PDB file of C-alpha atoms in Angstrom:
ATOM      1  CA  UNK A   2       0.000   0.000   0.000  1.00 62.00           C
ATOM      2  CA  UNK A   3       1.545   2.979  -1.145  1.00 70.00           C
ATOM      3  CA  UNK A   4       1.326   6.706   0.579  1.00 75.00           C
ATOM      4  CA  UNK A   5      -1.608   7.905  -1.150  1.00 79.00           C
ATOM      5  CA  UNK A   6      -3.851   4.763  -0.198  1.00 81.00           C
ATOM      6  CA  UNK A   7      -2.892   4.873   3.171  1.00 81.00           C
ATOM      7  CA  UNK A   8      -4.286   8.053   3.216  1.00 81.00           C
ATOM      8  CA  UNK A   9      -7.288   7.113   1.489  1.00 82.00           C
ATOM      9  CA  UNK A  10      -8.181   4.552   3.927  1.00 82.00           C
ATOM     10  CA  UNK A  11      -8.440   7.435   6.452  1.00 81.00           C
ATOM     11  CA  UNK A  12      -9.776  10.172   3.969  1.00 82.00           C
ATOM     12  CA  UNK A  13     -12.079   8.576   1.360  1.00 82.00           C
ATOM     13  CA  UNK A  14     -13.303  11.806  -0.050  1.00 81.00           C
ATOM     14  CA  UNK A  15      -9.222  12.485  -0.663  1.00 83.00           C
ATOM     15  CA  UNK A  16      -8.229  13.525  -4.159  1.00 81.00           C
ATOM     16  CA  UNK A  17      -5.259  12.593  -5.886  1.00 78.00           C
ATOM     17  CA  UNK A  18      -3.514  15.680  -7.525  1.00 71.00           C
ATOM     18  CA  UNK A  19      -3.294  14.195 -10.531  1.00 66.00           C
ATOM     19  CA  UNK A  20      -7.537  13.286 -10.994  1.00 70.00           C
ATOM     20  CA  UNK A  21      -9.656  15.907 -12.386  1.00 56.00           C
ATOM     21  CA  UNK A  22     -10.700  17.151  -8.926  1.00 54.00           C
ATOM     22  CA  UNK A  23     -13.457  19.462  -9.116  1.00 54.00           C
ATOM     23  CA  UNK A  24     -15.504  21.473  -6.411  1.00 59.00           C
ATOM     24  CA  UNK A  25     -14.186  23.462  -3.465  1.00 73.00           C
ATOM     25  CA  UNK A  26     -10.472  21.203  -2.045  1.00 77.00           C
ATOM     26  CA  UNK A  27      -8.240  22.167   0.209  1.00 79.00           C
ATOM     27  CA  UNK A  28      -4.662  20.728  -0.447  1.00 79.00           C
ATOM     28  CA  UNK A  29      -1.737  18.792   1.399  1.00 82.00           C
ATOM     29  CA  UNK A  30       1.312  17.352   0.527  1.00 78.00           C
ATOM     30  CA  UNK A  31       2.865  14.354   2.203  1.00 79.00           C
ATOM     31  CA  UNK A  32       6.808  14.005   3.320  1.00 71.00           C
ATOM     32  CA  UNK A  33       7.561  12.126   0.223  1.00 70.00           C
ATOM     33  CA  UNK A  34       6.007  14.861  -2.550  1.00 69.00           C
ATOM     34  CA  UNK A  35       2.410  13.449  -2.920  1.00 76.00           C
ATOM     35  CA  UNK A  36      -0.270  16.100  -3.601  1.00 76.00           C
ATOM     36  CA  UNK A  37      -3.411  15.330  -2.160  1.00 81.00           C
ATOM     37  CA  UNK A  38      -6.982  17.400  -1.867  1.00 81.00           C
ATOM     38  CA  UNK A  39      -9.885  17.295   0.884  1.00 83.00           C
ATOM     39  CA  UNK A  40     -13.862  18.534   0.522  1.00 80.00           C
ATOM     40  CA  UNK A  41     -13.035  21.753   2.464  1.00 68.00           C
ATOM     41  CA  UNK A  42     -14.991  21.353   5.331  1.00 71.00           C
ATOM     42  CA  UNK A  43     -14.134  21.465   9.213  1.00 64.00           C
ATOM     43  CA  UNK A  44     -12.184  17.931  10.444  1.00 72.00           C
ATOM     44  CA  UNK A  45     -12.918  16.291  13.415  1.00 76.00           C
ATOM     45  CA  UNK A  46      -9.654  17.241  16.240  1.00 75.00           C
ATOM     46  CA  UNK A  47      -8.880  13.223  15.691  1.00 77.00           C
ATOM     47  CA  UNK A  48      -8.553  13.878  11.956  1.00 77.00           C
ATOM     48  CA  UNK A  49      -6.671  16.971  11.678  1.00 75.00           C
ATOM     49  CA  UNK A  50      -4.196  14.820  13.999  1.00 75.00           C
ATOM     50  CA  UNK A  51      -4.336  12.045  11.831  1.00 75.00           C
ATOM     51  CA  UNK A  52      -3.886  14.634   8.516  1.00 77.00           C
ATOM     52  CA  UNK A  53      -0.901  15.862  10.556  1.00 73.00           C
ATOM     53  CA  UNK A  54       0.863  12.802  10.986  1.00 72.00           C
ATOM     54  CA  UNK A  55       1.317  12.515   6.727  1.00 74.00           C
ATOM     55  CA  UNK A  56       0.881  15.767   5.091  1.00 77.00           C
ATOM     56  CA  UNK A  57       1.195  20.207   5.570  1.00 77.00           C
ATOM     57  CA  UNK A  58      -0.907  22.207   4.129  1.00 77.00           C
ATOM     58  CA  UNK A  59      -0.379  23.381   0.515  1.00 74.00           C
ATOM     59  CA  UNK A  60       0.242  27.161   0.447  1.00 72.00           C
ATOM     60  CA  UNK A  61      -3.098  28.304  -1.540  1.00 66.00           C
ATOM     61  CA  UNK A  62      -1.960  31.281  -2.671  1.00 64.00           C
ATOM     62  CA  UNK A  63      -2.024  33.827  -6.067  1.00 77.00           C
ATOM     63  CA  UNK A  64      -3.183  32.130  -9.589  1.00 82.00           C
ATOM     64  CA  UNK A  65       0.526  32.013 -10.238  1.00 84.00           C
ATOM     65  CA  UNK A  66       1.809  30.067  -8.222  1.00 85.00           C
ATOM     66  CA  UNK A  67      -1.189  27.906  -8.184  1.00 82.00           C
ATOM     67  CA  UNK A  68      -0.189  27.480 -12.037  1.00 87.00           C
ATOM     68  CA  UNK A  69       2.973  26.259 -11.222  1.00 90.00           C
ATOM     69  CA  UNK A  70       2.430  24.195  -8.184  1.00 87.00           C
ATOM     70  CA  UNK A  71       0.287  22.597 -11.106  1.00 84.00           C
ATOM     71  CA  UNK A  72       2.920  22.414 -13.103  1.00 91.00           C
ATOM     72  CA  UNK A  73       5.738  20.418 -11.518  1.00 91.00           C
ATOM     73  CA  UNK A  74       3.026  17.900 -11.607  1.00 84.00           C
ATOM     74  CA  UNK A  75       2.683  17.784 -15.036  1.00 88.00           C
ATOM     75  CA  UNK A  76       4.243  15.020 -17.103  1.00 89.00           C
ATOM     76  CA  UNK A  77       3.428  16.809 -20.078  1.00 92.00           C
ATOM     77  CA  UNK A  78       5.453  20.227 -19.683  1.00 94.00           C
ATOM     78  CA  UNK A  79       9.203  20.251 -21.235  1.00 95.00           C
ATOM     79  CA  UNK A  80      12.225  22.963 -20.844  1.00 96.00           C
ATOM     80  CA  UNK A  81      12.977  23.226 -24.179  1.00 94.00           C
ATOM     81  CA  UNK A  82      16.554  24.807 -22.781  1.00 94.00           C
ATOM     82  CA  UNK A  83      18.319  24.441 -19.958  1.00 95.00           C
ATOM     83  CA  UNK A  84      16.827  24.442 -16.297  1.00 97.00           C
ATOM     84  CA  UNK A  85      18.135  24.056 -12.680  1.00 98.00           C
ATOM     85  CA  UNK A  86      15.431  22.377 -10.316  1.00 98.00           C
ATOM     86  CA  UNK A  87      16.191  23.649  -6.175  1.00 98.00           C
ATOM     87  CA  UNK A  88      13.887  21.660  -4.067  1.00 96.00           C
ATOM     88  CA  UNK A  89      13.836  23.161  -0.728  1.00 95.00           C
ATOM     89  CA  UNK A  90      13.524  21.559   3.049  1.00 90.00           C
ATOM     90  CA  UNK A  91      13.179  23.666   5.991  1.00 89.00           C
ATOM     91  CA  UNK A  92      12.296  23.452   9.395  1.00 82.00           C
ATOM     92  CA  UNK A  93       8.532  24.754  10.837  1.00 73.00           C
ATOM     93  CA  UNK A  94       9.033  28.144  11.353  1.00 74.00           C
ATOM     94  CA  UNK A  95       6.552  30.674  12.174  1.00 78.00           C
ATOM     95  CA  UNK A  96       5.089  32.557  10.070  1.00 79.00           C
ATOM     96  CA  UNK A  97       7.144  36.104  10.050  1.00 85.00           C
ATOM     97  CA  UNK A  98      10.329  34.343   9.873  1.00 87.00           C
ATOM     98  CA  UNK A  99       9.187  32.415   6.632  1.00 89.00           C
ATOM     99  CA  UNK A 100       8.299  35.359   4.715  1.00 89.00           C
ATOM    100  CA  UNK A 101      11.475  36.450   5.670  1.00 91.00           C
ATOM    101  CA  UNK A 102      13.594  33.334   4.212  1.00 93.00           C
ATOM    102  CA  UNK A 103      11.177  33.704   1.209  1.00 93.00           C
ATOM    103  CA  UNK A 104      12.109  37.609   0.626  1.00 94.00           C
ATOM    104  CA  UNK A 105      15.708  36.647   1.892  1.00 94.00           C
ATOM    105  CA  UNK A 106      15.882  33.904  -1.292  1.00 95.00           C
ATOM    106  CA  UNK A 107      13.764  36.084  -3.715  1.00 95.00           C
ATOM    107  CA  UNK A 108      15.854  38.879  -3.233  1.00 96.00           C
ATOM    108  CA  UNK A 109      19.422  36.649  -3.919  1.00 96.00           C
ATOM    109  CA  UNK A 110      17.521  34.730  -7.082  1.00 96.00           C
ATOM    110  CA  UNK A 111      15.418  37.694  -8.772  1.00 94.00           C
ATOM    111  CA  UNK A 112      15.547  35.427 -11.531  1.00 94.00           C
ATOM    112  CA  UNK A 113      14.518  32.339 -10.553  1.00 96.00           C
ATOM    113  CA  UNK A 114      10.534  30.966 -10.483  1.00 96.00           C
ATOM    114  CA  UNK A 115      10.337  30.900  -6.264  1.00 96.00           C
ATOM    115  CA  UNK A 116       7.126  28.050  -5.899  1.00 95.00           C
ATOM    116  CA  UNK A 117       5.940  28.151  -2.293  1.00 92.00           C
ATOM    117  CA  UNK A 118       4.596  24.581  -1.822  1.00 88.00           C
ATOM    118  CA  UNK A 119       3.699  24.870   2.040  1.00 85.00           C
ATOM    119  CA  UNK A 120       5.609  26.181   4.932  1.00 84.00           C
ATOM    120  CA  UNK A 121       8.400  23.376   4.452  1.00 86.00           C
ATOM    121  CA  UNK A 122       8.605  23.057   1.098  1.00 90.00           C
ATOM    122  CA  UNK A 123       9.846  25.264  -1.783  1.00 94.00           C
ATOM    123  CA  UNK A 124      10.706  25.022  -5.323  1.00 96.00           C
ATOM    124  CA  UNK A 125      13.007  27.151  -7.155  1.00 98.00           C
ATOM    125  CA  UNK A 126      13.419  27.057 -10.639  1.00 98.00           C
ATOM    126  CA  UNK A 127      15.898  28.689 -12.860  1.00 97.00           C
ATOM    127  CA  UNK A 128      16.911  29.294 -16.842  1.00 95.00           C
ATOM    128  CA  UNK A 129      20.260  30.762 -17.368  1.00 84.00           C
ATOM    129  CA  UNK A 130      21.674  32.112 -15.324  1.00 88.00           C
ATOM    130  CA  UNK A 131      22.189  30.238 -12.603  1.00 95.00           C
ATOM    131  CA  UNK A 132      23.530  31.571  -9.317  1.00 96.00           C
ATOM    132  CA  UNK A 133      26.599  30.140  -7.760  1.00 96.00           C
ATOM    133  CA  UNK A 134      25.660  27.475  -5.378  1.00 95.00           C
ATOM    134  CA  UNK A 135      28.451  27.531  -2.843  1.00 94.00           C
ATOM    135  CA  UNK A 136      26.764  31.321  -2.780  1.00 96.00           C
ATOM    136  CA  UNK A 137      23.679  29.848  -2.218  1.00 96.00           C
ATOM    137  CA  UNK A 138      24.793  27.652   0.619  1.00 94.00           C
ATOM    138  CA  UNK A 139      26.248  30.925   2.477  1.00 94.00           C
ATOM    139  CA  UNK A 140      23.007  32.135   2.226  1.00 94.00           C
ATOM    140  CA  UNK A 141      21.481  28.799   3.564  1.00 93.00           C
ATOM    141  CA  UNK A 142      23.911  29.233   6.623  1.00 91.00           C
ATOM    142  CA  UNK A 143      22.956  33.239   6.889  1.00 91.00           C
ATOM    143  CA  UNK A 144      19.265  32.582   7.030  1.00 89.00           C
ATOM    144  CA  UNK A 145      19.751  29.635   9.387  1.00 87.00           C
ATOM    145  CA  UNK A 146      22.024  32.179  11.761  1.00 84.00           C
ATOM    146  CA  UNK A 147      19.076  35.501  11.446  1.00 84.00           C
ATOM    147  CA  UNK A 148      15.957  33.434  10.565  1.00 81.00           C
ATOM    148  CA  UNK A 149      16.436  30.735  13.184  1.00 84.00           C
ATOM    149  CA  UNK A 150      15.597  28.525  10.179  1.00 88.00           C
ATOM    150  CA  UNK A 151      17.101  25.200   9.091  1.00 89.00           C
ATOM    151  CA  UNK A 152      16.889  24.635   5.224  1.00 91.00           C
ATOM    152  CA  UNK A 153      18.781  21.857   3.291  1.00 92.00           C
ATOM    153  CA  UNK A 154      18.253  21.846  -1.055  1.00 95.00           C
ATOM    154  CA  UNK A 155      18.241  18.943  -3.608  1.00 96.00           C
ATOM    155  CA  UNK A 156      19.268  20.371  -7.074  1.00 97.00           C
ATOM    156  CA  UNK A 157      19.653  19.100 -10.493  1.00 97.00           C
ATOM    157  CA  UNK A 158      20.700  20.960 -13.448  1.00 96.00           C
ATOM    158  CA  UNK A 159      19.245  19.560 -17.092  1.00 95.00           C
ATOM    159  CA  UNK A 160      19.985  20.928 -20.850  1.00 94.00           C
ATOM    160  CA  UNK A 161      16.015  20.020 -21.245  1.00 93.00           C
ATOM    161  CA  UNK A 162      13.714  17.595 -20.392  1.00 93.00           C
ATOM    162  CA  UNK A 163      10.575  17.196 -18.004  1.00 94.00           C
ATOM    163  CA  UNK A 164       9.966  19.211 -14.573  1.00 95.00           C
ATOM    164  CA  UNK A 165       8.046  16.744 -13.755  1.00 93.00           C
ATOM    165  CA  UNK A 166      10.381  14.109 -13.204  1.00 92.00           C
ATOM    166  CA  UNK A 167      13.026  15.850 -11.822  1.00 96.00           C
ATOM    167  CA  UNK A 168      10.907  16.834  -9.009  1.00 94.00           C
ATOM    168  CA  UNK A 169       9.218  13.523  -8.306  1.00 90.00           C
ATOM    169  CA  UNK A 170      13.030  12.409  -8.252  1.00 93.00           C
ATOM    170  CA  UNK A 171      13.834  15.378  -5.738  1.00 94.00           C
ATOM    171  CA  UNK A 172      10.756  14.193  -3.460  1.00 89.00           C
ATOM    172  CA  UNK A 173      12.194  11.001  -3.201  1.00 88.00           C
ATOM    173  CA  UNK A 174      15.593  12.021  -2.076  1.00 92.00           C
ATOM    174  CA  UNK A 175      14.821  14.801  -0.033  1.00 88.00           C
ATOM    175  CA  UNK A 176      14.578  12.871   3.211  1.00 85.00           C
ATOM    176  CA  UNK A 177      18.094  12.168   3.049  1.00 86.00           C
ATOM    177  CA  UNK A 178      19.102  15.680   2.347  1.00 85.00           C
ATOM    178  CA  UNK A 179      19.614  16.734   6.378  1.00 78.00           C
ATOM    179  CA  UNK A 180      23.573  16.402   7.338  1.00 70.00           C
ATOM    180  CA  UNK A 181      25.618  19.233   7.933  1.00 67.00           C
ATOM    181  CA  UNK A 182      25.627  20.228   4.118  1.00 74.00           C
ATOM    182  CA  UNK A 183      23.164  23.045   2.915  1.00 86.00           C
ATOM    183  CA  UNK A 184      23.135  22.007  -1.121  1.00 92.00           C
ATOM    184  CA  UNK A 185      22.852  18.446  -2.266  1.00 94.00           C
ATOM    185  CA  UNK A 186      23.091  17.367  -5.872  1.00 95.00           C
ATOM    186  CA  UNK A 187      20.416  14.732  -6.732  1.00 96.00           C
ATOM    187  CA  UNK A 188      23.151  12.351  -8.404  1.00 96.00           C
ATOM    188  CA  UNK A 189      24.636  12.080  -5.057  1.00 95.00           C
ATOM    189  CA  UNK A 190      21.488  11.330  -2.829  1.00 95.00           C
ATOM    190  CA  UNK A 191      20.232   8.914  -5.413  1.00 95.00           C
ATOM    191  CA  UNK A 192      23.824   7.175  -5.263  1.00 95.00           C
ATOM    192  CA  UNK A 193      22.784   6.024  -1.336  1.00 92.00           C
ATOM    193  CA  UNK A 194      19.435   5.967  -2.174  1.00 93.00           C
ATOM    194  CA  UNK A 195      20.194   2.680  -4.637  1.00 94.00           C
ATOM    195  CA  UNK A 196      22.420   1.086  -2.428  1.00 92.00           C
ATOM    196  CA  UNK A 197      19.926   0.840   0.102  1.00 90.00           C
ATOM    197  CA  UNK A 198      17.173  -0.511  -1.968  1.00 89.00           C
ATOM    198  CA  UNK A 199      16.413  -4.122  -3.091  1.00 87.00           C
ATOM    199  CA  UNK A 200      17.027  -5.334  -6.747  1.00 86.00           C
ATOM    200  CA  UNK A 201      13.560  -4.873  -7.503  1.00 87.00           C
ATOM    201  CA  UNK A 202      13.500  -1.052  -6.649  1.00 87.00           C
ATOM    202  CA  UNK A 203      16.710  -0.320  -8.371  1.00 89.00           C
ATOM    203  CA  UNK A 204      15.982  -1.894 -10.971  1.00 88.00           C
ATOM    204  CA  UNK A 205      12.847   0.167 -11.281  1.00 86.00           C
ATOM    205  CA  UNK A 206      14.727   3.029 -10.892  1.00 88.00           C
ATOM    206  CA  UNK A 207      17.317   2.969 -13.011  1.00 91.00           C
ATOM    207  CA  UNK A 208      16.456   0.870 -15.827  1.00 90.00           C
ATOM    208  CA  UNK A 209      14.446   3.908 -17.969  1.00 88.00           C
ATOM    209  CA  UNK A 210      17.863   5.480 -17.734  1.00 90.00           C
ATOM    210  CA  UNK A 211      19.802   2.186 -18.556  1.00 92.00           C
ATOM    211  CA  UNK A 212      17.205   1.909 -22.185  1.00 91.00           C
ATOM    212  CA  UNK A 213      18.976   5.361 -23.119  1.00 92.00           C
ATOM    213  CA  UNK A 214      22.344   3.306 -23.502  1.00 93.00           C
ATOM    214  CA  UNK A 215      23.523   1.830 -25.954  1.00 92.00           C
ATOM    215  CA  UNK A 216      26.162  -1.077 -25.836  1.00 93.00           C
ATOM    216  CA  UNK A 217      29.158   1.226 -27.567  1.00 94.00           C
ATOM    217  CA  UNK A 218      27.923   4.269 -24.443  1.00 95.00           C
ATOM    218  CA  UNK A 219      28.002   1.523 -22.124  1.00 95.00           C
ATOM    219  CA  UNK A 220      32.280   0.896 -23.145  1.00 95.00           C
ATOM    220  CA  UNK A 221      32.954   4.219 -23.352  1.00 96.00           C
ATOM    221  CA  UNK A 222      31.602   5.401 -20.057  1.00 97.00           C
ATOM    222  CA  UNK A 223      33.167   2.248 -18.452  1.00 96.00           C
ATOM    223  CA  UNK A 224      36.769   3.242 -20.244  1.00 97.00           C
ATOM    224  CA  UNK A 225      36.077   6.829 -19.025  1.00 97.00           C
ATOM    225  CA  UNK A 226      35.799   5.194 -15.240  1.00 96.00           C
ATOM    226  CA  UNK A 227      38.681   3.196 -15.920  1.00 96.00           C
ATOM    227  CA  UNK A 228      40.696   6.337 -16.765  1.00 96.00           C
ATOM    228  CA  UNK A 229      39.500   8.356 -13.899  1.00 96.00           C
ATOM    229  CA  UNK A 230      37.106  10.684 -16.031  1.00 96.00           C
ATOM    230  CA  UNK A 231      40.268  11.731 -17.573  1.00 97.00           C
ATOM    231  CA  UNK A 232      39.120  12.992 -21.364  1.00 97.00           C
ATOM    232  CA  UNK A 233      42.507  12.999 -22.504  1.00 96.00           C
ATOM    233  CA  UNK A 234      43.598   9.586 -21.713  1.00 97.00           C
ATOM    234  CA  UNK A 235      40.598   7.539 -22.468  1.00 97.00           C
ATOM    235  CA  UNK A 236      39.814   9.355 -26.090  1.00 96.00           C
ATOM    236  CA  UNK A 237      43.239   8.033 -26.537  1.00 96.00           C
ATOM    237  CA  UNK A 238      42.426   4.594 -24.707  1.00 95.00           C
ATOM    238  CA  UNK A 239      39.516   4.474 -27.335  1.00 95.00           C
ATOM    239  CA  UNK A 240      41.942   5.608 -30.365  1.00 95.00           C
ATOM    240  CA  UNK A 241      38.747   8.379 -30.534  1.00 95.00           C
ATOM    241  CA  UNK A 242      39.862  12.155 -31.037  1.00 96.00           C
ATOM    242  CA  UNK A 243      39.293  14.216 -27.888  1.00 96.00           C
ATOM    243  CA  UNK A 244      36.466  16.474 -29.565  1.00 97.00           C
ATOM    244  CA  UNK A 245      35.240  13.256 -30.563  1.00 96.00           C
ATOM    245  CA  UNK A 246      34.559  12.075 -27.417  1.00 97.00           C
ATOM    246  CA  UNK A 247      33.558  15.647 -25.787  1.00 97.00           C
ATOM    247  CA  UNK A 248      30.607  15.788 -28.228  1.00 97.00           C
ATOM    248  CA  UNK A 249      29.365  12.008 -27.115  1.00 97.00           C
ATOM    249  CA  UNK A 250      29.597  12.724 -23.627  1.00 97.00           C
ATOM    250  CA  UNK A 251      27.612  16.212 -24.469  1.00 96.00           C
ATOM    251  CA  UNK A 252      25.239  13.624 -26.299  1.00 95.00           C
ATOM    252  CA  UNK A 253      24.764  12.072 -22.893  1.00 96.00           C
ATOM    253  CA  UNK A 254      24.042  14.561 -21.055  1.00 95.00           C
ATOM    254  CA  UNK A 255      21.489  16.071 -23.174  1.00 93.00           C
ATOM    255  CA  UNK A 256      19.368  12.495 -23.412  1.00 92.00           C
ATOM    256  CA  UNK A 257      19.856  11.533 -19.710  1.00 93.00           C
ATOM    257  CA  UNK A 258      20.328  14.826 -17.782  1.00 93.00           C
ATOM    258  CA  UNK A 259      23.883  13.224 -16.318  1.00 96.00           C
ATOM    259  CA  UNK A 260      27.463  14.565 -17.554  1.00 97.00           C
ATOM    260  CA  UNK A 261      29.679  11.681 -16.814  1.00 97.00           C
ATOM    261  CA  UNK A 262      32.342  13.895 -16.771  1.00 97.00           C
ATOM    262  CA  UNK A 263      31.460  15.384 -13.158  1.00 96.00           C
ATOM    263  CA  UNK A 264      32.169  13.322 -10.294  1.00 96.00           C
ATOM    264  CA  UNK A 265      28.878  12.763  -8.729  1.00 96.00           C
ATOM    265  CA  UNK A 266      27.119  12.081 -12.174  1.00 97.00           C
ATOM    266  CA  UNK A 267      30.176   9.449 -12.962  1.00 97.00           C
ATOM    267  CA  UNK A 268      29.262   7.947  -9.930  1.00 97.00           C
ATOM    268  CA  UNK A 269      26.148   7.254  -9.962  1.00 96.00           C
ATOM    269  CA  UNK A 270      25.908   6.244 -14.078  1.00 97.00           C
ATOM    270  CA  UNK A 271      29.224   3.361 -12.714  1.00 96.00           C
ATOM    271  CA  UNK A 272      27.008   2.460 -10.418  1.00 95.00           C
ATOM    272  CA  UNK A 273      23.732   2.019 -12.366  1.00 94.00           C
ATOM    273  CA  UNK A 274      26.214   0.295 -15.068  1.00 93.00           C
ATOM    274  CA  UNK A 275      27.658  -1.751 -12.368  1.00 91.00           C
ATOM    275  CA  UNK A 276      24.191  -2.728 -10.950  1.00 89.00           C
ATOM    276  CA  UNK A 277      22.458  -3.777 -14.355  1.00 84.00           C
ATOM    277  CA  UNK A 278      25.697  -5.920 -15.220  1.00 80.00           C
ATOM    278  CA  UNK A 279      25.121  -7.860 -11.721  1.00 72.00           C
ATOM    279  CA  UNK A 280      21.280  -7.886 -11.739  1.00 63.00           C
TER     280      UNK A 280
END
């Protein structure tokens, strides 16, 4: 029984995010991402308990943001150019000191889409540029210092490609995302993530990834392993000009969203390689 049903058992009248809910809802979302609405009426003090044991309140805000709080559930929407995905994980806080992280971030990002999802979860999306992330961590650490609030952030950067599955990804790892770091990139949670899983789940996982691959991708990402993610030495390994090799790697990157030349993206495509080869 997965989140959502559990929930149903408790909530009948609950409506998926994804249904075509009509009538007057109020919204939650559960720890793990799941959108979920309720007939807006008054809940007994046993259920709002109950409700507060799996989900916080969705932010119902301006039509904007509605639109994209829609939106990052929306398998059909594409970035037809590159995108940076910041899911965001703070602490309760009350309510004066969240506006002020909000205004804090808006004001460092004027760029960026700023997506309040409730008072623990927000989405930031950017198009170039992006900010500098070890600047965004500092800021992480200020807020946390002034604002008395903790906030940790799963990002992933993609040439193009679906919102939507970037942030289911991101909902997925986000539990893990609470250590003494501020920033997290997803390659990295979803690393751990797969090693603690059964062959079943990884396998789930990784293998619409894996279908992108083809047998000669497969050698040359395990020669570029072999070589250290050294560009040089492996084109030459593969008797493959350097530019050659650049422009198949960029190839990768734009169909998966992972540039094996960065260390945390070369880890986790060795170990999906690695995983399928033992599975």
């Amino acid at each position: 029984m997965n989140t959502f049903d559990r929930i149903k058992s408790i909530f009948p009248t609950a409506v998926h995010r994804s249904e075509d809910a009509s009538g007057d809802l109020d919204w939650f979302e559960t720890q793990d991402g799941i959108l979920f609405g309720l007939p807006a009426f008054e809940l007994s003090e046993r259920e709002q308990k109950l409700l507060a044991m799996w989900a916080t309140p969705i932010l119902q805000s301006d039509p904007h943001q509605r639109k994209w709080q829609a939106t990052l559930q929306d398998e059909t929407f594409r970035f037809e150019q590159p995108f940076r995905l910041i899911s965001l994980s703070l602490q309760e806080a009350e309510e004066e000191s969240f506006e002020s992280f909000v205004n804090i971030v808006r004001d460092f990002m004027p760029h960026a889409k700023v997506i309040l999802m409730s008072t623990r979860h927000i989405e930031l999306i950017e198009q170039s540029p992006f900010v500098d992330l070890q600047e965004f961590e500092d800021v992480l650490r200020a807020i946390a210092s002034d604002c008395f609030i903790e906030a940790h952030a799963v990002y992933s950067e993609r040439p193009q490609g679906s919102l939507a599955h970037v942030y289911r990804q991101h909902q997925l790892l986000m539990p893990y995302a609470h250590m003494s770091t501020k920033t997290y990139p997803a390659s990295q949670l979803l690393y751990h993530y797969l090693l603690q899983q059964d062959s079943k789940e990884r396998m789930h996982l990784t293998a619409p990834l894996m279908q992108m691959l083809d047998l000669s991708t497969i050698e040359l990402l395990e020669a570029l392993f072999r070589h250290s993610l050294n560009v040089s030495h492996t084109a030459k390994a593969l008797f493959m000009h350097r530019n050659t090799l650049n422009y198949r790697l960029d190839r990768l990157f734009e169909t998966t969203g992972y540039d094996a030349r960065t260390f945390y993206d070369a880890s986790l495509l060795q170990l999906m390689v690695m995983l399928h080869k033992s599975d």
